[in-house]
Coordinates of N, CA and C and ligand atoms in Angstrom, one line a residue:
M19 N 99.6 95.4 67.3 CA 98.3 95.5 66.5 C 97.4 94.3 66.9
K20 N 98.0 93.1 66.9 CA 97.2 91.9 67.3 C 96.7 92.0 68.7
L21 N 97.5 92.6 69.6 CA 97.1 92.7 71.0 C 95.9 93.7 71.0
T22 N 96.0 94.7 70.3 CA 94.9 95.7 70.3 C 93.6 95.0 69.9
I23 N 93.7 94.3 68.8 CA 92.5 93.6 68.3 C 92.0 92.6 69.3
T24 N 92.9 91.8 70.0 CA 92.5 90.9 71.0 C 91.8 91.6 72.1
L25 N 92.4 92.7 72.6 CA 91.8 93.4 73.7 C 90.4 94.0 73.3
F26 N 90.3 94.4 72.1 CA 89.0 95.0 71.6 C 88.0 93.9 71.6
L27 N 88.3 92.7 71.2 CA 87.4 91.6 71.1 C 86.9 91.2 72.5
I28 N 87.9 91.2 73.5 CA 87.6 90.8 74.9 C 86.6 91.9 75.4
A29 N 86.9 93.1 75.1 CA 86.0 94.2 75.6 C 84.6 94.0 75.0
C30 N 84.5 93.7 73.7 CA 83.2 93.5 73.1 C 82.4 92.4 73.7
S31 N 83.1 91.2 74.0 CA 82.3 90.1 74.6 C 81.9 90.4 76.0
F32 N 82.7 91.2 76.7 CA 82.3 91.6 78.0 C 81.1 92.5 78.0
C33 N 81.0 93.4 77.0 CA 79.9 94.3 76.9 C 78.6 93.4 76.6
T34 N 78.8 92.5 75.7 CA 77.6 91.6 75.3 C 77.1 90.9 76.5
V35 N 78.0 90.4 77.4 CA 77.5 89.7 78.6 C 76.7 90.7 79.5
C36 N 77.3 91.9 79.6 CA 76.6 92.9 80.5 C 75.2 93.3 80.0
V37 N 75.2 93.5 78.7 CA 73.9 93.9 78.0 C 72.9 92.7 78.2
A38 N 73.4 91.5 78.0 CA 72.5 90.3 78.1 C 72.0 90.3 79.5
Q39 N 72.8 90.5 80.5 CA 72.4 90.5 81.9 C 71.3 91.5 82.2
K40 N 71.6 92.7 81.7 CA 70.7 93.8 81.9 C 69.3 93.5 81.3
N41 N 69.3 92.8 80.2 CA 68.0 92.5 79.5 C 67.3 91.3 80.1
K42 N 67.9 90.6 81.1 CA 67.3 89.4 81.6 C 65.9 89.7 82.1
V43 N 65.0 88.8 81.8 CA 63.6 89.0 82.2 C 63.5 89.0 83.7
T44 N 62.9 90.0 84.3 CA 62.8 90.1 85.7 C 61.4 90.5 86.1
Y45 N 60.4 90.1 85.3 CA 59.0 90.3 85.8 C 58.3 89.0 86.0
E46 N 57.2 89.0 86.7 CA 56.5 87.8 87.1 C 55.0 88.2 87.1
F47 N 54.3 87.7 86.1 CA 52.9 88.0 86.0 C 52.1 86.7 86.4
P48 N 50.9 86.9 86.9 CA 50.1 85.7 87.3 C 49.9 84.8 86.0
P49 N 50.0 83.5 86.2 CA 50.0 82.6 85.0 C 48.6 82.7 84.3
E50 N 47.6 83.0 85.0 CA 46.2 83.1 84.4 C 46.0 84.3 83.5
M51 N 47.0 85.2 83.6 CA 46.8 86.5 82.8 C 46.8 86.1 81.3
K52 N 45.8 86.7 80.6 CA 45.7 86.4 79.1 C 46.9 87.0 78.4
D53 N 47.3 86.4 77.2 CA 48.4 86.9 76.5 C 48.3 88.3 76.0
A54 N 47.1 88.7 75.6 CA 47.0 90.1 75.1 C 47.2 91.1 76.2
V55 N 46.6 90.8 77.4 CA 46.8 91.6 78.6 C 48.2 91.6 79.0
R56 N 48.8 90.5 79.0 CA 50.2 90.4 79.4 C 51.1 91.2 78.5
A57 N 50.9 91.2 77.2 CA 51.7 92.1 76.3 C 51.6 93.5 76.7
D58 N 50.4 94.0 77.1 CA 50.2 95.3 77.5 C 51.0 95.6 78.8
Y59 N 50.9 94.7 79.7 CA 51.5 94.8 81.0 C 53.0 94.8 80.9
I60 N 53.6 94.1 80.0 CA 55.0 94.0 79.8 C 55.5 95.4 79.3
K61 N 54.7 96.0 78.4 CA 55.1 97.4 77.9 C 55.1 98.3 79.1
Q62 N 54.0 98.3 79.9 CA 53.9 99.2 81.0 C 55.0 99.0 82.0
W63 N 55.3 97.7 82.3 CA 56.3 97.3 83.2 C 57.6 97.9 82.8
E64 N 57.9 97.8 81.5 CA 59.2 98.3 81.1 C 59.3 99.8 81.2
K65 N 58.2 100.5 80.9 CA 58.2 101.9 81.1 C 58.4 102.3 82.6
G66 N 57.7 101.5 83.4 CA 57.7 101.7 84.9 C 59.1 101.5 85.4
K67 N 59.8 100.6 84.8 CA 61.2 100.3 85.3 C 62.1 101.5 85.0
V68 N 61.9 102.1 83.9 CA 62.7 103.3 83.5 C 62.3 104.5 84.4
L69 N 61.0 104.7 84.6 CA 60.6 105.8 85.5 C 61.0 105.6 86.9
Y70 N 61.0 104.3 87.4 CA 61.6 104.0 88.7 C 63.0 104.4 88.8
E71 N 63.8 104.0 87.8 CA 65.2 104.3 87.8 C 65.5 105.8 87.9
I72 N 64.6 106.6 87.2 CA 64.8 108.0 87.2 C 64.4 108.6 88.5
N73 N 63.2 108.2 89.0 CA 62.6 108.9 90.2 C 62.8 108.3 91.5
C74 N 63.1 107.0 91.6 CA 63.0 106.4 92.9 C 64.3 105.6 93.3
A75 N 65.0 105.1 92.3 CA 66.2 104.3 92.5 C 67.2 104.9 93.5
K76 N 67.5 106.2 93.3 CA 68.6 106.8 94.1 C 68.4 106.6 95.6
C77 N 67.1 106.6 96.0 CA 66.9 106.4 97.5 C 66.6 105.0 97.9
H78 N 66.1 104.2 97.0 CA 65.6 102.9 97.4 C 66.5 101.7 97.0
N79 N 67.3 101.8 95.9 CA 68.1 100.7 95.5 C 69.3 100.5 96.5
T80 N 69.6 99.2 96.7 CA 70.8 98.9 97.5 C 71.7 98.1 96.7
V81 N 73.0 97.9 97.1 CA 73.9 97.1 96.4 C 74.3 96.0 97.3
E82 N 74.2 94.7 96.9 CA 74.6 93.6 97.6 C 75.5 92.7 96.8
K83 N 76.7 92.4 97.2 CA 77.6 91.6 96.4 C 77.7 92.1 95.0
R84 N 77.8 93.4 94.8 CA 77.9 94.1 93.5 C 76.7 94.0 92.6
R85 N 75.6 93.5 93.2 CA 74.3 93.4 92.5 C 73.4 94.5 93.0
V86 N 72.7 95.2 92.1 CA 71.8 96.2 92.4 C 70.5 95.5 92.8
I87 N 70.0 95.9 94.0 CA 68.7 95.3 94.5 C 67.6 96.3 94.5
V88 N 66.5 96.0 93.9 CA 65.3 96.9 93.9 C 64.5 96.2 95.0
P89 N 64.1 97.0 96.1 CA 63.4 96.4 97.2 C 62.0 95.8 96.8
D90 N 61.6 94.8 97.6 CA 60.3 94.1 97.4 C 59.3 94.9 98.3
F91 N 58.6 95.8 97.7 CA 57.6 96.4 98.5 C 56.3 95.5 98.6
T92 N 55.6 95.6 99.7 CA 54.3 94.8 99.8 C 53.2 95.6 99.1
P93 N 52.2 94.9 98.7 CA 51.0 95.6 98.1 C 50.5 96.7 98.9
E94 N 50.5 96.5 100.3 CA 50.0 97.6 101.2 C 50.9 98.8 101.1
Q95 N 52.2 98.6 100.9 CA 53.1 99.8 100.8 C 52.9 100.5 99.5
L96 N 52.4 99.8 98.4 CA 52.3 100.5 97.1 C 50.8 101.0 97.0
R97 N 50.7 102.2 97.6 CA 49.3 102.7 97.7 C 49.0 103.8 96.7
G98 N 49.7 103.9 95.6 CA 49.4 104.9 94.6 C 49.6 106.3 95.1
Y99 N 48.6 107.1 95.0 CA 48.7 108.5 95.3 C 49.2 108.8 96.7
E100 N 48.7 108.0 97.6 CA 49.1 108.2 99.0 C 50.6 108.2 99.2
L101 N 51.3 107.5 98.3 CA 52.8 107.4 98.4 C 53.4 108.8 98.5
R102 N 52.8 109.8 97.9 CA 53.3 111.1 97.8 C 53.5 111.7 99.2
V103 N 52.6 111.3 100.1 CA 52.6 112.0 101.4 C 53.0 111.0 102.6
T104 N 53.6 109.9 102.3 CA 53.9 108.9 103.4 C 55.0 109.4 104.3
N105 N 55.9 110.2 103.7 CA 57.0 110.8 104.5 C 57.5 112.1 103.9
A106 N 58.4 112.8 104.6 CA 58.8 114.1 104.2 C 59.6 114.0 102.9
K107 N 60.4 113.0 102.8 CA 61.3 112.8 101.6 C 60.4 112.7 100.4
H108 N 59.3 111.9 100.5 CA 58.4 111.8 99.4 C 57.7 113.1 99.1
E109 N 57.3 113.8 100.1 CA 56.6 115.0 99.9 C 57.4 116.0 99.1
S110 N 58.7 116.1 99.4 CA 59.5 117.0 98.7 C 60.0 116.5 97.3
E111 N 60.1 115.2 97.2 CA 60.7 114.6 95.9 C 59.7 114.1 94.9
I112 N 58.6 113.5 95.4 CA 57.6 112.9 94.4 C 56.5 113.9 94.3
T113 N 56.8 115.1 93.8 CA 55.7 116.1 93.6 C 55.0 115.7 92.3
E114 N 53.8 116.3 92.1 CA 53.0 116.1 90.9 C 53.8 116.5 89.6
T115 N 54.6 117.6 89.8 CA 55.4 118.0 88.6 C 56.6 117.1 88.3
A116 N 57.1 116.4 89.4 CA 58.2 115.5 89.1 C 57.7 114.2 88.5
V117 N 56.7 113.6 89.1 CA 56.1 112.4 88.7 C 54.6 112.5 88.6
S118 N 54.0 112.4 87.4 CA 52.6 112.6 87.3 C 51.9 111.4 87.9
T119 N 50.6 111.5 88.2 CA 49.8 110.4 88.8 C 49.9 109.2 87.9
E120 N 49.8 109.4 86.6 CA 49.8 108.3 85.7 C 51.2 107.6 85.7
E121 N 52.3 108.4 85.8 CA 53.6 107.8 85.9 C 53.7 107.0 87.2
L122 N 53.2 107.5 88.3 CA 53.3 106.8 89.6 C 52.6 105.4 89.5
G123 N 51.4 105.4 88.8 CA 50.7 104.1 88.5 C 51.6 103.2 87.8
I124 N 52.3 103.7 86.8 CA 53.1 102.8 85.9 C 54.3 102.2 86.8
I125 N 54.8 103.1 87.6 CA 55.9 102.7 88.5 C 55.4 101.5 89.5
M126 N 54.1 101.7 89.9 CA 53.5 100.7 90.8 C 53.4 99.3 90.0
T127 N 53.1 99.4 88.8 CA 53.0 98.2 88.0 C 54.4 97.5 88.0
F128 N 55.4 98.3 87.7 CA 56.8 97.7 87.7 C 57.1 97.1 89.1
L129 N 56.8 97.8 90.2 CA 57.2 97.3 91.5 C 56.3 96.1 91.9
S130 N 55.1 96.1 91.5 CA 54.2 95.0 91.9 C 54.5 93.7 91.2
Y131 N 55.0 93.8 89.9 CA 55.2 92.5 89.1 C 56.7 92.2 88.9
K132 N 57.6 92.9 89.5 CA 59.0 92.5 89.4 C 59.2 91.3 90.1
K133 N 60.2 90.5 89.7 CA 60.5 89.2 90.4 C 61.0 89.6 91.8
K134 N 60.6 88.8 92.8 CA 61.0 89.0 94.2 C 62.4 88.7 94.4
N135 N 63.1 89.4 95.3 CA 64.5 89.1 95.6 C 64.5 87.8 96.4
K136 N 65.6 87.0 96.3 CA 65.6 85.8 97.0 C 65.7 86.0 98.5
Ligands
LIG4 C1 64.6 111.4 98.4 C2 64.6 110.0 98.7 C3 63.4 109.2 98.1 C4 62.9 109.1 96.9 C5 63.3 109.9 95.7 C6 61.8 108.2 96.9 N1 61.7 107.6 98.2 FE1 60.4 106.2 98.7 N2 61.0 106.3 100.7 C7 62.0 107.2 101.1 C8 62.2 107.0 102.5 C9 63.2 107.7 103.4 C10 61.2 106.1 102.9 C11 60.9 105.5 104.4 C12 61.9 104.5 104.8 C13 61.8 103.3 103.9 O1 60.8 102.6 103.8 O2 62.8 103.0 103.2 C14 60.5 105.7 101.7 C15 59.4 104.7 101.7 C16 58.9 104.2 100.6 C17 57.9 103.2 100.5 C18 57.3 102.5 101.7 C19 56.1 103.3 102.2 C20 55.3 102.7 103.4 O3 54.3 103.2 103.7 O4 55.8 101.8 104.0 C21 57.6 103.0 99.2 C22 56.6 102.0 98.6 C23 58.4 103.9 98.4 N3 59.1 104.6 99.3 C24 58.3 104.0 97.1 C25 58.9 105.0 96.3 C26 58.7 105.2 94.9 C27 57.8 104.4 94.0 C28 59.5 106.3 94.6 C29 59.6 106.9 93.2 C30 58.4 107.5 92.6 C31 60.2 106.8 95.8 N4 59.8 106.0 96.8 C32 61.1 107.8 95.8 C33 62.8 108.0 100.3 C34 62.6 108.2 99.0

């Protein structure tokens, strides 16, 4: 019984660590951005992160030393609507029905302001 409780507690603390890591702040906004604007951007950024995970991550994320890496796209690569037609994979996968133009914009906010990989 004691062992069961001990194992349960170890599992709990492990989960807490994982959740804490997942919630680590990984965005970077320009320091001159006003607080009210920043609050709005943070909300958008978080929404964009979820949309990215659903629509883009399967093709673009890589794993390095067991860490999931979201690529650093350049501003030139993040061209909004044009992204739909940059290549055949995008043409078939990022259709207007799969990802609306508004959602694509929100995903761009996430990719533009995420912390860069080292
Ligand atoms: C079915 C796979 C697939 C999906 C889903 C996908 N992509 Fe791509 N994407 C590719 C491939 C293949 C390329 C070209 C090679 C590369 O740059 O990795 C590419 C290229 C890109 C580029 C670089 C474009 C350039 O002009 O250099 C960006 C930015 C990008 N994708 C963003 C996204 C975003 C945002 C999403 C989600 C809305 C997404 N991709 C979904 C496969 C995919």
